Every structure is written in structure tokens, then in C-alpha cells.
Tab-separated table of C-alpha atoms in Angstrom:
chain	number	residue	atom	x	y	z
C	30	UNK	CA	-2.616	71.358	-42.025
C	31	UNK	CA	-4.075	74.358	-43.878
C	32	UNK	CA	-6.739	74.901	-41.217
C	33	UNK	CA	-4.091	74.899	-38.457
C	34	UNK	CA	-2.076	77.456	-40.425
C	35	UNK	CA	-5.134	79.712	-40.659
C	36	UNK	CA	-5.558	79.517	-36.884
C	37	UNK	CA	-1.945	80.592	-36.361
C	38	UNK	CA	-2.339	83.439	-38.826
C	39	UNK	CA	-5.543	84.568	-37.086
C	40	UNK	CA	-3.774	84.605	-33.707
C	41	UNK	CA	-0.969	86.730	-35.127
C	42	UNK	CA	-3.524	89.165	-36.569
C	43	UNK	CA	-5.179	89.534	-33.155
C	44	UNK	CA	-1.826	90.311	-31.496
C	45	UNK	CA	-0.945	92.771	-34.244
C	46	UNK	CA	-4.312	94.504	-33.807
C	47	UNK	CA	-3.827	94.833	-30.066
C	48	UNK	CA	-0.376	96.343	-30.557
C	49	UNK	CA	-1.801	98.820	-33.080
C	50	UNK	CA	-4.474	99.931	-30.614
C	51	UNK	CA	-1.765	100.478	-27.992
C	52	UNK	CA	0.162	102.738	-30.362
C	53	UNK	CA	-2.949	104.690	-31.314
C	54	UNK	CA	-3.867	105.238	-27.664
C	55	UNK	CA	-0.456	106.813	-27.058
C	56	UNK	CA	-0.876	109.418	-29.822
C	57	UNK	CA	-2.909	112.643	-29.707
C	58	UNK	CA	-6.572	111.853	-30.237
C	59	UNK	CA	-7.748	112.966	-33.648
C	60	UNK	CA	-11.168	113.799	-32.237
C	61	UNK	CA	-11.985	116.735	-29.878
C	62	UNK	CA	-13.871	116.420	-26.622
C	63	UNK	CA	-17.067	117.216	-28.455
C	64	UNK	CA	-16.521	114.394	-30.855
C	65	UNK	CA	-15.760	116.650	-33.792
C	66	UNK	CA	-12.989	115.472	-36.058
C	67	UNK	CA	-9.793	117.536	-35.892
C	68	UNK	CA	-7.781	118.600	-38.906
C	69	UNK	CA	-5.151	115.981	-39.709
C	70	UNK	CA	-1.580	116.967	-38.938
C	71	UNK	CA	1.271	116.452	-41.366
C	72	UNK	CA	2.813	113.126	-40.461
C	73	UNK	CA	6.357	112.003	-40.911
C	74	UNK	CA	6.721	110.258	-44.232
C	75	UNK	CA	8.190	106.765	-44.283
C	76	UNK	CA	10.391	106.301	-47.295
C	77	UNK	CA	10.235	102.754	-48.698
C	78	UNK	CA	12.875	101.607	-51.134
C	79	UNK	CA	12.194	99.187	-53.955
C	80	UNK	CA	14.246	96.551	-52.128
C	81	UNK	CA	12.024	96.870	-49.041
C	82	UNK	CA	8.926	95.930	-51.077
C	83	UNK	CA	10.324	92.577	-52.119
C	84	UNK	CA	9.007	89.475	-50.363
C	85	UNK	CA	11.015	87.309	-48.079
C	86	UNK	CA	13.764	85.227	-49.605
C	87	UNK	CA	12.383	81.999	-51.013
C	88	UNK	CA	13.115	78.929	-48.916
C	89	UNK	CA	14.054	76.051	-51.216
C	90	UNK	CA	13.329	72.395	-50.404
C	91	UNK	CA	16.186	70.728	-48.549
C	92	UNK	CA	15.819	67.434	-50.381
C	93	UNK	CA	17.031	66.940	-53.935
C	94	UNK	CA	16.167	64.550	-56.753
C	95	UNK	CA	18.643	63.615	-59.464
C	96	UNK	CA	16.725	61.781	-62.208
C	97	UNK	CA	16.078	63.617	-64.377
C	98	UNK	CA	18.341	66.534	-63.515
C	99	UNK	CA	17.491	70.226	-63.485
C	100	UNK	CA	18.693	70.534	-67.093
C	101	UNK	CA	16.496	67.652	-68.319
C	102	UNK	CA	14.928	67.698	-71.779
C	103	UNK	CA	11.428	66.356	-72.340
C	104	UNK	CA	10.339	65.045	-75.721
C	105	UNK	CA	6.772	65.966	-76.710
C	106	UNK	CA	4.975	64.428	-79.676
C	107	UNK	CA	2.893	67.156	-81.336
C	108	UNK	CA	-0.522	65.993	-82.490
C	109	UNK	CA	-2.241	67.359	-85.580
C	110	UNK	CA	-5.428	69.442	-85.357
C	111	UNK	CA	-7.426	66.245	-85.883
C	112	UNK	CA	-5.702	64.538	-82.953
C	113	UNK	CA	-3.627	62.247	-85.141
C	114	UNK	CA	0.093	61.733	-84.641
C	115	UNK	CA	0.521	62.358	-88.371
C	116	UNK	CA	0.834	65.785	-89.993
C	117	UNK	CA	0.309	66.469	-93.681
C	118	UNK	CA	3.481	68.554	-93.827
C	119	UNK	CA	6.418	69.669	-91.702
C	120	UNK	CA	4.949	73.165	-91.378
C	121	UNK	CA	3.441	74.100	-88.006
C	122	UNK	CA	1.140	77.017	-87.257
C	123	UNK	CA	3.204	78.153	-84.247
C	124	UNK	CA	6.790	78.245	-83.070
C	125	UNK	CA	8.111	75.968	-80.337
C	126	UNK	CA	11.126	76.308	-78.055
C	127	UNK	CA	13.886	73.729	-78.244
C	128	UNK	CA	14.333	71.590	-81.344
C	129	UNK	CA	11.977	69.711	-83.667
C	130	UNK	CA	12.597	66.173	-84.919
C	131	UNK	CA	10.735	65.044	-88.037
C	132	UNK	CA	9.910	61.434	-88.903
C	133	UNK	CA	8.516	60.730	-92.345
C	134	UNK	CA	5.957	57.909	-92.364
C	135	UNK	CA	3.577	56.625	-95.036
C	136	UNK	CA	0.643	58.319	-93.294
C	137	UNK	CA	2.448	61.655	-92.907
C	138	UNK	CA	5.000	63.449	-90.750
C	139	UNK	CA	5.473	62.720	-87.046
C	140	UNK	CA	6.874	65.746	-85.226
C	141	UNK	CA	8.565	65.615	-81.823
C	142	UNK	CA	9.575	68.729	-79.883
C	143	UNK	CA	12.594	68.256	-77.608
C	144	UNK	CA	12.578	71.065	-75.076
C	145	UNK	CA	14.094	71.887	-71.670
C	146	UNK	CA	11.692	70.895	-68.927
C	147	UNK	CA	11.318	74.427	-67.532
C	148	UNK	CA	10.572	75.802	-71.029
C	149	UNK	CA	8.006	73.053	-71.506
C	150	UNK	CA	6.259	74.189	-68.325
C	151	UNK	CA	5.999	77.764	-69.613
C	152	UNK	CA	3.604	76.462	-72.261
C	153	UNK	CA	1.868	73.893	-70.066
C	154	UNK	CA	0.887	75.973	-67.027
C	155	UNK	CA	-1.108	78.678	-68.896
C	156	UNK	CA	-2.690	75.948	-71.046
C	157	UNK	CA	-3.875	74.099	-67.936
C	158	UNK	CA	-4.781	76.976	-65.556
C	159	UNK	CA	-5.977	80.542	-66.276
C	160	UNK	CA	-3.053	82.948	-65.981
C	161	UNK	CA	-5.149	85.488	-64.058
C	162	UNK	CA	-5.626	83.201	-61.066
C	163	UNK	CA	-3.954	83.739	-57.682
C	164	UNK	CA	-0.171	83.430	-57.736
C	165	UNK	CA	-0.026	80.629	-55.152
C	166	UNK	CA	-2.494	78.539	-57.151
C	167	UNK	CA	-0.333	79.032	-60.248
C	168	UNK	CA	2.725	77.920	-58.271
C	169	UNK	CA	0.878	74.795	-57.095
C	170	UNK	CA	-0.059	74.103	-60.718
C	171	UNK	CA	3.564	74.553	-61.807
C	172	UNK	CA	4.780	72.032	-59.228
C	173	UNK	CA	2.062	69.559	-60.239
C	174	UNK	CA	2.851	69.946	-63.931
C	175	UNK	CA	6.596	69.558	-63.349
C	176	UNK	CA	6.098	66.515	-61.106
C	177	UNK	CA	3.737	64.852	-63.561
C	178	UNK	CA	6.213	65.471	-66.389
C	179	UNK	CA	9.084	64.010	-64.349
C	180	UNK	CA	6.983	60.955	-63.570
C	181	UNK	CA	6.181	60.521	-67.285
C	182	UNK	CA	9.855	60.935	-68.223
C	183	UNK	CA	10.645	57.597	-66.603
C	184	UNK	CA	9.404	55.945	-69.808
C	185	UNK	CA	8.344	56.714	-73.383
C	186	UNK	CA	4.669	57.001	-74.293
C	187	UNK	CA	5.766	56.729	-77.943
C	188	UNK	CA	8.914	54.590	-77.822
C	189	UNK	CA	9.319	54.437	-81.597
C	190	UNK	CA	9.912	58.208	-81.569
C	191	UNK	CA	11.422	58.389	-78.064
C	192	UNK	CA	8.653	60.772	-77.009
C	193	UNK	CA	7.748	60.870	-73.323
C	194	UNK	CA	4.315	62.473	-73.797
C	195	UNK	CA	2.114	64.127	-76.393
C	196	UNK	CA	0.653	67.627	-76.187
C	197	UNK	CA	-2.959	66.649	-75.435
C	198	UNK	CA	-5.151	66.161	-72.377
C	199	UNK	CA	-4.034	62.535	-72.344
C	200	UNK	CA	-0.911	63.908	-70.674
C	201	UNK	CA	-0.716	67.696	-70.264
C	202	UNK	CA	-1.916	70.346	-72.686
C	203	UNK	CA	1.154	71.988	-74.209
C	204	UNK	CA	1.204	75.089	-76.350
C	205	UNK	CA	-2.512	75.801	-76.682
C	206	UNK	CA	-1.772	79.192	-75.066
C	207	UNK	CA	1.439	81.212	-75.294
C	208	UNK	CA	3.515	81.732	-72.182
C	209	UNK	CA	2.193	84.445	-69.853
C	210	UNK	CA	3.970	86.737	-67.413
C	211	UNK	CA	2.136	85.389	-64.348
C	212	UNK	CA	2.576	81.728	-65.221
C	213	UNK	CA	6.222	82.292	-66.178
C	214	UNK	CA	6.673	83.817	-62.708
C	215	UNK	CA	5.061	80.754	-61.106
C	216	UNK	CA	7.396	78.416	-63.018
C	217	UNK	CA	10.429	80.504	-62.041
C	218	UNK	CA	9.392	80.805	-58.391
C	219	UNK	CA	9.148	77.008	-58.107
C	220	UNK	CA	12.044	76.204	-60.460
C	221	UNK	CA	13.001	72.545	-60.237
C	222	UNK	CA	10.525	71.731	-57.455
C	223	UNK	CA	8.633	68.434	-57.546
C	224	UNK	CA	6.570	66.327	-55.146
C	225	UNK	CA	7.920	63.095	-53.690
C	226	UNK	CA	6.250	60.271	-51.807
C	227	UNK	CA	8.597	57.731	-50.309
C	228	UNK	CA	11.511	57.495	-52.701
C	229	UNK	CA	9.760	58.501	-55.905
C	230	UNK	CA	8.067	61.402	-57.719
C	231	UNK	CA	4.284	61.217	-57.485
C	232	UNK	CA	1.663	60.972	-60.187
C	233	UNK	CA	0.488	64.530	-59.620
C	234	UNK	CA	-2.952	64.225	-61.189
C	235	UNK	CA	-5.177	67.286	-61.218
C	236	UNK	CA	-8.631	68.193	-62.513
C	237	UNK	CA	-10.909	71.232	-62.801
C	238	UNK	CA	-13.582	71.207	-60.061
C	239	UNK	CA	-14.621	68.859	-57.268
C	240	UNK	CA	-18.139	68.006	-56.155
C	241	UNK	CA	-16.984	68.180	-52.536
C	242	UNK	CA	-14.875	65.009	-52.552
C	243	UNK	CA	-12.018	63.467	-54.534
C	244	UNK	CA	-11.223	59.869	-55.444
C	245	UNK	CA	-8.227	57.565	-55.936
C	246	UNK	CA	-6.662	56.243	-59.125
C	247	UNK	CA	-8.669	53.016	-59.245
C	248	UNK	CA	-10.958	54.944	-61.601
C	249	UNK	CA	-8.529	53.957	-64.389
C	250	UNK	CA	-7.892	50.502	-65.793
C	251	UNK	CA	-4.181	50.636	-65.000
C	252	UNK	CA	-4.668	52.413	-61.675
C	253	UNK	CA	-3.643	50.797	-58.397
C	254	UNK	CA	-4.418	52.905	-55.342
C	255	UNK	CA	-2.228	50.686	-53.157
C	256	UNK	CA	0.766	52.083	-55.066
C	257	UNK	CA	-0.417	55.700	-54.860
C	258	UNK	CA	-1.719	56.237	-51.301
C	259	UNK	CA	-0.973	59.945	-51.679
C	260	UNK	CA	-4.000	60.165	-54.022
C	261	UNK	CA	-6.912	59.402	-51.743
C	262	UNK	CA	-10.555	60.346	-51.445
C	263	UNK	CA	-10.794	63.472	-49.298
C	264	UNK	CA	-13.431	66.006	-48.372
C	265	UNK	CA	-12.785	69.275	-50.176
C	266	UNK	CA	-14.112	71.612	-47.532
C	267	UNK	CA	-14.704	71.990	-43.820
C	268	UNK	CA	-16.158	68.576	-43.071
C	269	UNK	CA	-13.723	66.371	-41.156
C	270	UNK	CA	-15.577	63.141	-41.809
C	271	UNK	CA	-15.062	61.339	-45.123
C	272	UNK	CA	-18.333	59.693	-46.088
C	273	UNK	CA	-18.525	56.226	-47.605
C	274	UNK	CA	-20.133	57.192	-50.897
C	275	UNK	CA	-19.766	53.816	-52.607
C	276	UNK	CA	-23.319	52.959	-51.523
C	277	UNK	CA	-25.830	54.008	-54.191
C	278	UNK	CA	-28.432	55.450	-51.818
C	279	UNK	CA	-25.854	57.401	-49.789
C	280	UNK	CA	-24.226	58.824	-52.890
C	281	UNK	CA	-27.572	59.760	-54.447
C	282	UNK	CA	-28.471	61.771	-51.362
C	283	UNK	CA	-25.059	63.451	-51.410
C	284	UNK	CA	-24.937	64.408	-55.099
C	285	UNK	CA	-28.517	65.709	-55.241
C	286	UNK	CA	-27.918	68.191	-52.434
C	287	UNK	CA	-25.379	70.878	-51.560
C	288	UNK	CA	-23.220	70.306	-48.509
C	289	UNK	CA	-22.587	73.407	-46.425
C	290	UNK	CA	-18.863	73.929	-45.983
C	291	UNK	CA	-17.796	72.418	-49.308
C	292	UNK	CA	-14.992	74.598	-50.647
C	293	UNK	CA	-16.361	74.798	-54.187
C	294	UNK	CA	-20.077	75.027	-53.360
C	295	UNK	CA	-20.433	78.271	-55.353
C	296	UNK	CA	-18.467	77.106	-58.395
C	297	UNK	CA	-20.439	76.684	-61.660
C	298	UNK	CA	-19.540	72.991	-62.025
C	299	UNK	CA	-20.006	72.024	-58.362
C	300	UNK	CA	-23.407	70.596	-59.362
C	301	UNK	CA	-24.897	70.000	-62.810
C	302	UNK	CA	-27.695	68.066	-64.523
C	303	UNK	CA	-28.507	66.851	-68.022
C	304	UNK	CA	-30.927	64.591	-69.886
C	305	UNK	CA	-29.773	61.708	-72.071
C	306	UNK	CA	-32.223	59.724	-74.191
C	307	UNK	CA	-31.999	56.001	-74.863
C	308	UNK	CA	-31.556	56.902	-78.523
C	309	UNK	CA	-28.524	59.057	-77.699
C	310	UNK	CA	-26.994	56.294	-75.577
C	311	UNK	CA	-27.339	53.943	-78.561
C	312	UNK	CA	-25.545	56.490	-80.768
C	313	UNK	CA	-22.797	56.812	-78.168
C	314	UNK	CA	-22.322	53.053	-78.006
C	315	UNK	CA	-22.133	52.708	-81.775
C	316	UNK	CA	-19.623	55.588	-81.970
C	317	UNK	CA	-17.324	54.473	-79.166
C	318	UNK	CA	-17.650	50.724	-78.614
C	319	UNK	CA	-14.911	49.650	-81.019
C	320	UNK	CA	-12.639	52.624	-80.356
C	321	UNK	CA	-12.707	52.079	-76.601
C	322	UNK	CA	-12.523	48.288	-76.913
C	323	UNK	CA	-9.227	48.748	-78.741
C	324	UNK	CA	-7.836	51.082	-76.063
C	325	UNK	CA	-9.356	49.602	-72.905
C	326	UNK	CA	-9.030	45.825	-72.757
C	327	UNK	CA	-11.327	45.355	-69.759
C	328	UNK	CA	-13.327	48.549	-70.186
C	329	UNK	CA	-15.912	47.349	-72.727
C	330	UNK	CA	-17.230	43.844	-72.055
C	331	UNK	CA	-20.105	41.891	-73.623
C	332	UNK	CA	-22.300	39.509	-71.630
C	333	UNK	CA	-21.543	35.906	-72.529
C	334	UNK	CA	-23.536	33.501	-70.366
C	335	UNK	CA	-22.461	34.109	-66.788
C	336	UNK	CA	-19.353	36.024	-67.853
C	337	UNK	CA	-18.448	39.285	-69.556
C	338	UNK	CA	-15.785	39.158	-72.248
C	339	UNK	CA	-13.978	41.693	-74.478
C	340	UNK	CA	-15.863	42.379	-77.677
C	341	UNK	CA	-15.387	43.649	-81.203
C	342	UNK	CA	-19.116	44.222	-81.726
C	343	UNK	CA	-20.290	47.420	-83.420
C	344	UNK	CA	-23.638	47.628	-81.637
C	345	UNK	CA	-25.948	45.990	-79.128
C	346	UNK	CA	-29.068	47.282	-80.857
C	347	UNK	CA	-31.598	49.636	-79.327
C	348	UNK	CA	-30.815	50.497	-75.708
C	349	UNK	CA	-33.470	49.323	-73.263
C	350	UNK	CA	-31.943	50.140	-69.880
C	351	UNK	CA	-28.907	51.632	-68.130
C	352	UNK	CA	-27.761	51.015	-64.559
C	353	UNK	CA	-24.785	52.047	-62.422
C	354	UNK	CA	-23.387	48.850	-60.848
C	355	UNK	CA	-20.325	50.054	-58.978
C	356	UNK	CA	-18.782	53.145	-57.414
C	357	UNK	CA	-15.253	53.978	-56.374
C	358	UNK	CA	-13.990	56.087	-53.468
C	359	UNK	CA	-15.914	59.376	-53.396
C	360	UNK	CA	-18.846	57.870	-55.274
C	361	UNK	CA	-17.505	58.177	-58.823
C	362	UNK	CA	-19.170	55.686	-61.199
C	363	UNK	CA	-16.964	52.684	-61.904
C	364	UNK	CA	-19.376	50.243	-63.559
C	365	UNK	CA	-22.343	50.660	-65.944
C	366	UNK	CA	-24.661	48.055	-67.461
C	367	UNK	CA	-26.238	48.856	-70.818
C	368	UNK	CA	-28.943	46.426	-71.903
C	369	UNK	CA	-29.736	46.410	-75.616
C	370	UNK	CA	-32.004	44.416	-77.880
C	371	UNK	CA	-28.947	42.532	-79.170
C	372	UNK	CA	-26.863	42.101	-76.036
C	373	UNK	CA	-25.736	43.634	-72.758
C	374	UNK	CA	-22.543	45.585	-72.199
C	375	UNK	CA	-20.631	46.103	-68.985
C	376	UNK	CA	-18.792	49.420	-69.187
C	377	UNK	CA	-15.947	49.859	-66.698
C	378	UNK	CA	-13.862	52.867	-65.597
C	379	UNK	CA	-15.018	56.430	-65.383
C	380	UNK	CA	-13.827	57.686	-68.770
C	381	UNK	CA	-15.589	54.931	-70.713
C	382	UNK	CA	-18.774	55.486	-68.708
C	383	UNK	CA	-18.716	59.232	-69.327
C	384	UNK	CA	-18.434	58.588	-73.069
C	385	UNK	CA	-21.349	56.168	-73.199
C	386	UNK	CA	-23.637	58.635	-71.418
C	387	UNK	CA	-22.415	61.790	-73.152
C	388	UNK	CA	-24.897	64.393	-74.381
C	389	UNK	CA	-23.324	65.941	-77.513
C	390	UNK	CA	-25.416	68.916	-78.501
C	391	UNK	CA	-27.669	68.506	-75.480
C	392	UNK	CA	-28.024	71.004	-72.642
C	393	UNK	CA	-26.114	70.750	-69.373
C	394	UNK	CA	-27.551	72.859	-66.559
C	395	UNK	CA	-24.862	74.204	-64.231
C	396	UNK	CA	-24.789	75.143	-60.562
C	397	UNK	CA	-24.854	78.871	-61.393
C	398	UNK	CA	-28.113	78.556	-63.312
C	399	UNK	CA	-26.600	78.719	-66.792
C	400	UNK	CA	-26.905	76.136	-69.546
C	401	UNK	CA	-24.080	74.998	-71.816
C	402	UNK	CA	-23.986	72.635	-74.746
C	403	UNK	CA	-22.933	69.122	-73.778
C	404	UNK	CA	-20.159	67.183	-75.456
C	405	UNK	CA	-19.111	63.596	-76.053
C	406	UNK	CA	-17.971	63.306	-72.441
C	407	UNK	CA	-20.122	63.864	-69.358
C	408	UNK	CA	-18.621	66.605	-67.136
C	409	UNK	CA	-17.597	64.000	-64.549
C	410	UNK	CA	-18.215	60.465	-63.330
C	411	UNK	CA	-19.904	61.709	-60.141
C	412	UNK	CA	-23.590	61.322	-61.020
C	413	UNK	CA	-26.788	59.341	-60.542
C	414	UNK	CA	-29.396	58.299	-63.091
C	415	UNK	CA	-33.132	58.919	-62.726
C	416	UNK	CA	-35.522	57.204	-65.109
C	417	UNK	CA	-37.665	59.402	-67.375
C	418	UNK	CA	-40.859	57.980	-68.882
C	419	UNK	CA	-42.969	59.164	-71.803
C	420	UNK	CA	-46.444	57.678	-72.072
C	421	UNK	CA	-45.438	55.016	-69.576
C	422	UNK	CA	-42.375	53.962	-71.592
C	423	UNK	CA	-38.780	54.553	-70.488
C	424	UNK	CA	-37.333	57.214	-72.823
C	425	UNK	CA	-34.069	58.132	-71.126
C	426	UNK	CA	-32.437	59.356	-67.929
C	427	UNK	CA	-32.121	62.599	-66.058
C	428	UNK	CA	-28.539	62.789	-64.839
C	429	UNK	CA	-27.717	64.596	-61.586
C	430	UNK	CA	-24.000	65.114	-61.166
C	431	UNK	CA	-21.242	67.237	-59.728
C	432	UNK	CA	-17.694	68.332	-60.432
C	433	UNK	CA	-15.749	68.647	-63.663
C	434	UNK	CA	-13.000	66.230	-64.635
C	435	UNK	CA	-11.856	62.870	-63.325
C	436	UNK	CA	-11.742	63.898	-59.663
C	437	UNK	CA	-8.365	62.451	-58.602
C	438	UNK	CA	-5.604	64.604	-57.112
C	439	UNK	CA	-5.726	68.407	-56.988
C	440	UNK	CA	-8.864	70.346	-57.817
C	441	UNK	CA	-7.681	73.419	-59.712
C	442	UNK	CA	-10.632	75.572	-58.696
C	443	UNK	CA	-10.134	74.348	-55.152
C	444	UNK	CA	-6.488	75.428	-55.351
C	445	UNK	CA	-7.564	78.870	-56.529
C	446	UNK	CA	-10.022	79.277	-53.655
C	447	UNK	CA	-7.477	78.135	-51.072
C	448	UNK	CA	-4.969	80.624	-52.486
C	449	UNK	CA	-7.547	83.400	-52.274
C	450	UNK	CA	-8.068	82.468	-48.621
C	451	UNK	CA	-4.354	82.887	-47.912
C	452	UNK	CA	-2.855	79.430	-48.433
C	453	UNK	CA	0.574	79.200	-50.037
C	454	UNK	CA	1.390	76.687	-52.723
C	455	UNK	CA	2.932	74.147	-50.356
C	456	UNK	CA	-0.175	74.222	-48.157
C	457	UNK	CA	-2.354	73.764	-51.238
C	458	UNK	CA	-0.344	70.753	-52.385
C	459	UNK	CA	-0.462	69.159	-48.941
C	460	UNK	CA	-4.206	69.753	-48.821
C	461	UNK	CA	-4.852	67.609	-51.893
C	462	UNK	CA	-2.000	65.067	-51.727
C	463	UNK	CA	-1.382	62.947	-48.631
C	464	UNK	CA	2.061	62.712	-46.976
C	465	UNK	CA	4.008	64.246	-49.864
C	466	UNK	CA	7.045	66.510	-49.610
C	467	UNK	CA	8.817	68.993	-51.849
C	468	UNK	CA	12.200	68.259	-53.380
C	469	UNK	CA	14.273	70.076	-55.968
C	470	UNK	CA	15.846	68.691	-59.118
C	471	UNK	CA	19.640	68.689	-59.017
């Protein structure tokens, strides 16, 4: 759709250029017969009023959505600096719009901010996308953030406190940056607008940077791509053919090269590499195995005969080998085997896999030639492993990867680039989400 729009815009530019040449030909030539430039003549000044500089009147979506309404309030559980739901006191280090509800528990205070949805977005959009980016990208982000919030407001993430979401990356970052003029403008310009598919708001997932493709929501334990066909694996660029990257050899060839025409080919996180030692993988397992087992029922499984079962183990000993055993749409890793001296783990779903292969304190080499310090989480689940030997003994793996974030839904850097190329926010949204439409909250 976006490419067809560009063609129409290009045709209009050609016609406009031809008309301009016609007008110029009818005026006195500014150059003499000898080719010397003549002195410019005083031209008639065109007076432009402030009203004339305003853009065209915004066209609002024709369809409306009633639950929740335009005046809806979202309830946000505020996490402490440590990530806990409990605060030592009722004092906060910043002010919040709306009202604050305090719940005193044995472990501390639980604080919930009840705030109008549009005010909530004023603190979400700048926290999730740089305020200096193109206006149409910011508008696309505002619609995504509003839609995702509306989808979350169908239920409570923390029912005991009637909180729909918390303020972390588990939902949407809220309040890490104060509201900004440009992001406020994006929220206002799209006021009340959400994305629908069929008869429902969509799960408007977004992430930072693509590796040239996106994936579907089967990357998560509770994901079911049959229920969210609007989130599909697409090429993010000029290529019309979506490759089957679930095959290991095909994906390895893809991720270890750069594909001409990929929209984000020049972005720092389009490609990256890092080294992880077997010793570091063992540390990762011992740090995360019980935490993730508690949160992901089928994500951390221990080999038991011919089966793999949930485990409460603290370790599987020294790591001997790692192997990717499954890939989802777009090639993102979906299964990882870790063989240890005391057992073998099957790690499922991209987030768990990224934790087990994280390189905290290690170097990650980016597409732009710079190195950054790695963290607990690999930049993305789009990667391959290459064995590294020392004195003939496997010591670890060189990881070749691409993209930043989970890779499902809208790429934020991709949205920025499309906006810089002339796409409006509706075109951007239709680029990343399939068969969706805009509606407005009543």
C-alpha cells in the first residue's frame, strides 16, 4: 500500500514540475542572449496569513469503538526502582497525573495511578519513542500505544489492585520521561484513535529495530497466531517475497549477510554479533532457571527419559553444548537445547532463550562498527550460533544476530524511516499490521 502511494505521489510531482516549467517559459528569461545572468526584478510579494500555513483539516476515522470510551481511565501499578510492586514508603520521586491509590501490605506499599487514557499516553509515547523523531512516526506510536492500552484494559494484570498494567516494559514504559511538546502533539493529533481487526482492538505490539523481517506472536508461550493474523511475518523493505526462514541453513545464510533493499539496513542494530562462553551460559542458567520456571510453565523443561518436564532445579552443572532446535516465522529462535553435566534443558520461547544466552558485561558489536556492553538479554532472538574452540575444546559460541527487540508488530526505527520517506501514520500502521483499520473511541 505504501509503495503504491509513493508511485501516486511521484506522478503528481512530475505533473507539478511540468506545469512549473510551462509557467517559467511564459515569463521573461532571466538570462540574456549571451548567457549572462540579468539583474533580478522586484517581484510581487505573496502575503501568506497564519491560517494559510495550517495543514489540511484532519480526517477522522468513520468507525467508532465504545469500550472503553473516550473518557476512559487506565489504572497503572507503579513499580519500585528495584522492579518490585512494593515501595518502602508512599513518597514518589515524581508527580503523576490523575489520582494515586495506596495499598498497605506487609512487604510495603503498593501504589496504583488512575489516570485518563490520553494523559497516560503523554507519558508513554516519549518513554517508548524519541521525541525528536518524525511527526508521522510519533503519531503511529501514539496509535499503537493507545490500542495496546485499550486491549489491556479488557482485563486486570493485577486484579487484587484492579490495575490493568504496570509501568514497565512488560506492558508499556510509563513516566520514565516527562511529556514532550512533539509527543503531546502526536497524542492530540490522533486523539481517541485505535486499530481494529474484525470486531476487536488489536494487540498492537511494537519493537525497536528489525533485521529485515518480522514474526508472529507464537514467540510467546500464550501467543496464538491464528487469533492475531494481523501480526504476521513480513519483509521490512523492498523485497516482495517472504522467505521461509524456519530452516536453519536458510536462516543462517540470511542473518550472516545484508540484504539489499532492507529498510533498516543502515541502522546500528540491523546486524550484531557477540561471544558467549560456556561458563557464562552456566551462570545464566543458574541465575534464571528458577525465576523463569516460575513464570513460564512450558518455557524451562528438563529432560526426563524421552520427555521434557517442568523443573525446579537450580542447575544442570557445567554446560557442554548449546543448540537451536526450532525457529518461528522470520527465523526467530523458538527452541534451545542446553546440555550440562547434570542434565539437559529445553528452553522454549524467545525471551527465555535470550536470557540463557545473554552476555552481561560482554561486548556486542553493532552494524555501525561500534561496540556496546551486553546485558542479561540478547538484543533479539534472531541469531545463529557458531562453535568456538580453544585448544581443540569447545569454549563457547560466536553469536551472529540481527534486530533489537522481540520482532513482532511495528518496528519503531522502520516507522521512523518510512515517515522520513513521506509515509503518513496510517500508511505506516498498514505497512506493519495486516488488514487493520482505524477507529475512534466514542
